């Protein structure tokens, strides 16, 4: 697992909170000081919380469950798509589809619709349609891809949610809470950390800060995936050895 260096967090501007007048008093334990009307986050606490988060996420990834990343703000979208995509995890970077978790069956239907359009294009059915029908289907496919493309492989509810900016993504947070899905999040000084199971006190507005935290988090998820792969290979080798031994006995 990648070691969290306080200096690197500092260089990435992870310590910059919001204006003091916008603060949420529940973030007080994570605030180091006030400077020029801005709250400064205690990076030693951030580093400890990142370690805690990484250990938990690595375990979830090793268990084979998916971690759904949610970040629809401009500064975070591309970073989340890149980092979550690199470790093969689903992500939502466009508008959160209401009922994404609480009405998962309906969302799965929309994903299946996307797959059926792809099949039509492969088996030639699409070509037999009129120009107008093709255009309508293409538009529908593009819309589905934009909103749900990154979750097309998510066949069941995720094992966890990772959120950038819990104020903005409050609908996602509420849905996860209803279903008791653990919530991991970058939480800035203007938010209430009590809504989250694993808090990373951090600047959730600057792309440099988001990139730094997500690099560490995705590295931990990769460790969990590698552990799962090694475990599977080990079991497969064990089965082979058992089979070979029993054949020799015969």
Short mmCIF file of C-alpha atoms in Angstrom, two decimals:
data_model
loop_
_atom_site.label_atom_id
_atom_site.label_comp_id
_atom_site.label_asym_id
_atom_site.label_seq_id
_atom_site.Cartn_x
_atom_site.Cartn_y
_atom_site.Cartn_z
CA UNK A 1 0.00 0.00 0.00
CA UNK A 2 1.26 3.47 -0.89
CA UNK A 3 2.71 5.28 2.15
CA UNK A 4 0.93 8.53 2.92
CA UNK A 5 3.43 11.38 3.24
CA UNK A 6 2.18 14.53 4.97
CA UNK A 7 4.55 16.66 2.85
CA UNK A 8 2.99 15.33 -0.36
CA UNK A 9 -0.50 16.12 0.95
CA UNK A 10 0.74 19.63 1.79
CA UNK A 11 2.24 20.11 -1.69
CA UNK A 12 -1.08 19.04 -3.23
CA UNK A 13 -3.01 21.63 -1.17
CA UNK A 14 -5.07 18.99 0.65
CA UNK A 15 -4.98 21.19 3.79
CA UNK A 16 -6.97 24.14 2.40
CA UNK A 17 -10.52 24.16 3.79
CA UNK A 18 -13.36 26.60 3.15
CA UNK A 19 -13.92 30.10 4.47
CA UNK A 20 -14.37 30.02 8.25
CA UNK A 21 -17.91 31.45 7.98
CA UNK A 22 -18.93 28.46 5.83
CA UNK A 23 -17.65 25.81 8.23
CA UNK A 24 -19.56 22.91 9.74
CA UNK A 25 -18.78 22.72 13.49
CA UNK A 26 -18.71 18.91 13.30
CA UNK A 27 -15.44 19.23 11.34
CA UNK A 28 -13.77 20.92 14.34
CA UNK A 29 -11.72 17.81 15.34
CA UNK A 30 -10.02 17.85 11.91
CA UNK A 31 -9.21 21.58 11.77
CA UNK A 32 -5.68 22.67 12.69
CA UNK A 33 -6.04 26.45 12.56
CA UNK A 34 -7.51 29.44 10.78
CA UNK A 35 -5.44 31.48 8.33
CA UNK A 36 -6.66 34.57 6.44
CA UNK A 37 -10.28 33.62 7.04
CA UNK A 38 -9.78 30.06 5.78
CA UNK A 39 -9.74 26.88 7.84
CA UNK A 40 -6.59 24.77 7.59
CA UNK A 41 -7.08 21.00 7.87
CA UNK A 42 -4.80 18.97 10.15
CA UNK A 43 -2.89 16.83 7.65
CA UNK A 44 -1.62 14.40 10.29
CA UNK A 45 -5.25 13.48 10.92
CA UNK A 46 -5.89 13.32 7.17
CA UNK A 47 -2.94 10.93 6.70
CA UNK A 48 -4.20 8.67 9.51
CA UNK A 49 -7.71 8.65 8.02
CA UNK A 50 -6.36 7.85 4.53
CA UNK A 51 -4.50 4.85 6.00
CA UNK A 52 -7.72 3.67 7.67
CA UNK A 53 -9.70 4.16 4.45
CA UNK A 54 -7.14 2.36 2.30
CA UNK A 55 -7.02 -0.68 4.58
CA UNK A 56 -10.84 -0.98 4.46
CA UNK A 57 -11.11 -0.43 0.68
CA UNK A 58 -8.34 -2.93 0.01
CA UNK A 59 -10.31 -5.56 1.99
CA UNK A 60 -13.52 -4.81 0.07
CA UNK A 61 -11.69 -5.11 -3.28
CA UNK A 62 -10.07 -8.38 -2.14
CA UNK A 63 -13.52 -9.77 -1.30
CA UNK A 64 -14.61 -9.27 -4.91
CA UNK A 65 -17.13 -6.51 -4.23
CA UNK A 66 -17.20 -3.35 -6.35
CA UNK A 67 -16.55 0.18 -5.05
CA UNK A 68 -18.74 2.79 -6.75
CA UNK A 69 -17.07 6.20 -7.13
CA UNK A 70 -19.30 9.28 -7.25
CA UNK A 71 -18.09 12.74 -8.30
CA UNK A 72 -20.09 14.98 -10.60
CA UNK A 73 -18.24 18.26 -9.96
CA UNK A 74 -16.12 19.59 -12.82
CA UNK A 75 -12.76 19.44 -10.99
CA UNK A 76 -13.21 15.78 -10.03
CA UNK A 77 -14.97 14.13 -13.00
CA UNK A 78 -11.99 13.30 -15.21
CA UNK A 79 -9.78 12.31 -12.28
CA UNK A 80 -12.40 9.90 -10.91
CA UNK A 81 -13.06 8.41 -14.36
CA UNK A 82 -9.32 7.83 -14.83
CA UNK A 83 -8.50 6.48 -11.35
CA UNK A 84 -11.61 4.31 -10.90
CA UNK A 85 -11.36 3.07 -14.49
CA UNK A 86 -7.71 2.07 -13.99
CA UNK A 87 -8.69 -0.32 -11.18
CA UNK A 88 -11.83 -1.51 -13.00
CA UNK A 89 -14.32 0.05 -10.57
CA UNK A 90 -17.67 1.63 -11.58
CA UNK A 91 -18.14 5.39 -11.37
CA UNK A 92 -20.77 8.10 -11.81
CA UNK A 93 -19.42 11.41 -13.11
CA UNK A 94 -22.55 12.75 -14.79
CA UNK A 95 -25.80 13.50 -12.95
CA UNK A 96 -26.59 10.94 -10.23
CA UNK A 97 -29.52 8.84 -11.55
CA UNK A 98 -32.15 8.98 -8.78
CA UNK A 99 -32.78 5.46 -7.44
CA UNK A 100 -29.39 4.30 -8.71
CA UNK A 101 -29.04 2.19 -5.53
CA UNK A 102 -32.53 2.09 -4.00
CA UNK A 103 -34.11 1.16 -7.32
CA UNK A 104 -31.22 -0.84 -8.73
CA UNK A 105 -33.48 -3.24 -10.67
CA UNK A 106 -34.71 -0.38 -12.89
CA UNK A 107 -31.16 0.86 -13.46
CA UNK A 108 -30.11 -2.67 -14.46
CA UNK A 109 -32.96 -2.71 -17.01
CA UNK A 110 -31.58 0.47 -18.59
CA UNK A 111 -28.10 -1.10 -18.74
CA UNK A 112 -29.59 -4.22 -20.38
CA UNK A 113 -31.32 -1.98 -22.93
CA UNK A 114 -27.88 -0.58 -23.78
CA UNK A 115 -26.53 -4.13 -24.24
CA UNK A 116 -29.46 -5.11 -26.45
CA UNK A 117 -28.79 -2.11 -28.73
CA UNK A 118 -25.14 -3.25 -28.98
CA UNK A 119 -26.31 -6.77 -29.90
CA UNK A 120 -28.60 -5.33 -32.61
CA UNK A 121 -25.61 -3.59 -34.14
CA UNK A 122 -23.54 -6.77 -34.07
CA UNK A 123 -26.13 -9.18 -35.48
CA UNK A 124 -27.23 -6.83 -38.29
CA UNK A 125 -30.78 -6.12 -37.00
CA UNK A 126 -29.87 -2.44 -36.69
CA UNK A 127 -29.16 -2.18 -40.43
CA UNK A 128 -32.70 -3.31 -41.32
CA UNK A 129 -34.22 -0.30 -39.51
CA UNK A 130 -35.28 2.96 -41.14
CA UNK A 131 -32.99 5.99 -40.99
CA UNK A 132 -35.27 7.67 -38.42
CA UNK A 133 -35.35 4.59 -36.16
CA UNK A 134 -31.56 4.28 -36.33
CA UNK A 135 -31.19 7.90 -35.30
CA UNK A 136 -33.58 7.47 -32.35
CA UNK A 137 -31.77 4.34 -31.14
CA UNK A 138 -28.36 6.00 -31.51
CA UNK A 139 -29.55 8.96 -29.43
CA UNK A 140 -30.96 6.64 -26.78
CA UNK A 141 -27.71 4.64 -26.70
CA UNK A 142 -25.60 7.81 -26.36
CA UNK A 143 -27.76 9.07 -23.48
CA UNK A 144 -27.56 5.74 -21.65
CA UNK A 145 -23.80 5.58 -22.23
CA UNK A 146 -23.30 9.07 -20.83
CA UNK A 147 -25.27 8.36 -17.66
CA UNK A 148 -24.66 4.67 -17.09
CA UNK A 149 -21.77 3.57 -19.30
CA UNK A 150 -19.28 3.16 -16.47
CA UNK A 151 -21.62 0.96 -14.42
CA UNK A 152 -22.58 -1.44 -17.21
CA UNK A 153 -20.56 -4.24 -15.58
CA UNK A 154 -22.07 -3.67 -12.12
CA UNK A 155 -24.45 -6.62 -11.82
CA UNK A 156 -25.18 -6.16 -8.11
CA UNK A 157 -25.16 -3.41 -5.52
CA UNK A 158 -21.66 -2.09 -4.70
CA UNK A 159 -19.79 -3.08 -1.54
CA UNK A 160 -18.99 0.58 -0.85
CA UNK A 161 -19.41 4.13 -2.12
CA UNK A 162 -16.50 6.57 -2.50
CA UNK A 163 -17.69 10.18 -2.77
CA UNK A 164 -15.96 13.46 -3.58
CA UNK A 165 -17.98 16.32 -2.02
CA UNK A 166 -20.75 14.92 0.17
CA UNK A 167 -22.77 18.16 0.04
CA UNK A 168 -23.08 17.98 -3.73
CA UNK A 169 -23.70 14.21 -3.78
CA UNK A 170 -26.26 14.21 -0.93
CA UNK A 171 -28.76 12.06 -2.88
CA UNK A 172 -26.16 9.32 -3.39
CA UNK A 173 -25.25 9.53 0.32
CA UNK A 174 -28.91 9.15 1.38
CA UNK A 175 -29.45 6.12 -0.87
CA UNK A 176 -26.32 4.40 0.46
CA UNK A 177 -27.39 5.12 4.06
CA UNK A 178 -30.81 3.54 3.42
CA UNK A 179 -29.16 0.35 2.19
CA UNK A 180 -26.37 0.32 4.82
CA UNK A 181 -23.68 0.55 2.13
CA UNK A 182 -20.44 1.84 3.74
CA UNK A 183 -19.62 5.40 2.63
CA UNK A 184 -16.05 6.60 2.12
CA UNK A 185 -15.55 10.27 1.26
CA UNK A 186 -13.30 13.28 0.93
CA UNK A 187 -14.96 15.67 3.38
CA UNK A 188 -14.22 19.41 3.35
CA UNK A 189 -14.66 21.84 6.28
CA UNK A 190 -18.14 22.91 5.08
CA UNK A 191 -19.62 19.39 5.37
CA UNK A 192 -20.96 17.13 8.12
CA UNK A 193 -18.60 14.16 8.58
CA UNK A 194 -21.22 12.26 10.62
CA UNK A 195 -22.90 11.21 7.36
CA UNK A 196 -19.85 9.20 6.35
CA UNK A 197 -18.42 5.92 7.69
CA UNK A 198 -14.83 6.63 6.61
CA UNK A 199 -13.93 10.33 6.56
CA UNK A 200 -10.92 11.75 4.71
CA UNK A 201 -10.73 15.41 5.85
CA UNK A 202 -9.48 17.13 2.70
CA UNK A 203 -9.85 19.93 0.19
CA UNK A 204 -12.50 18.55 -2.19
CA UNK A 205 -12.43 21.55 -4.56
CA UNK A 206 -8.91 21.57 -6.01
CA UNK A 207 -8.09 19.02 -8.71
CA UNK A 208 -4.52 18.61 -7.37
CA UNK A 209 -5.86 17.62 -3.95
CA UNK A 210 -8.49 15.25 -5.41
CA UNK A 211 -5.88 13.66 -7.67
CA UNK A 212 -3.47 13.06 -4.77
CA UNK A 213 -6.05 11.40 -2.51
CA UNK A 214 -7.52 9.29 -5.31
CA UNK A 215 -4.07 8.12 -6.43
CA UNK A 216 -3.45 6.71 -2.96
CA UNK A 217 -6.95 5.21 -2.68
CA UNK A 218 -6.83 3.54 -6.13
CA UNK A 219 -3.40 2.11 -5.32
CA UNK A 220 -4.89 0.45 -2.19
CA UNK A 221 -7.78 -0.96 -4.24
CA UNK A 222 -5.27 -2.40 -6.72
CA UNK A 223 -3.46 -4.09 -3.82
CA UNK A 224 -6.74 -5.71 -2.79
CA UNK A 225 -7.39 -6.88 -6.37
CA UNK A 226 -3.85 -8.31 -6.62
CA UNK A 227 -4.35 -10.15 -3.32
CA UNK A 228 -7.61 -11.65 -4.63
CA UNK A 229 -5.93 -12.72 -7.87
CA UNK A 230 -2.99 -14.33 -6.02
CA UNK A 231 -5.41 -16.13 -3.70
CA UNK A 232 -7.40 -17.49 -6.65
CA UNK A 233 -4.23 -18.64 -8.42
CA UNK A 234 -2.99 -20.26 -5.22
CA UNK A 235 -6.25 -22.19 -4.84
CA UNK A 236 -6.13 -23.27 -8.49
CA UNK A 237 -2.56 -24.50 -8.07
CA UNK A 238 -3.58 -26.37 -4.91
CA UNK A 239 -6.42 -28.12 -6.79
CA UNK A 240 -4.03 -29.08 -9.60
CA UNK A 241 -1.52 -30.52 -7.14
CA UNK A 242 -4.28 -32.50 -5.35
CA UNK A 243 -5.56 -33.87 -8.64
CA UNK A 244 -2.06 -34.87 -9.74
CA UNK A 245 -1.40 -36.57 -6.38
CA UNK A 246 -4.67 -38.57 -6.52
CA UNK A 247 -3.89 -39.70 -10.09
CA UNK A 248 -0.46 -40.91 -9.00
CA UNK A 249 -2.04 -42.91 -6.16
CA UNK A 250 -4.33 -44.64 -8.64
#
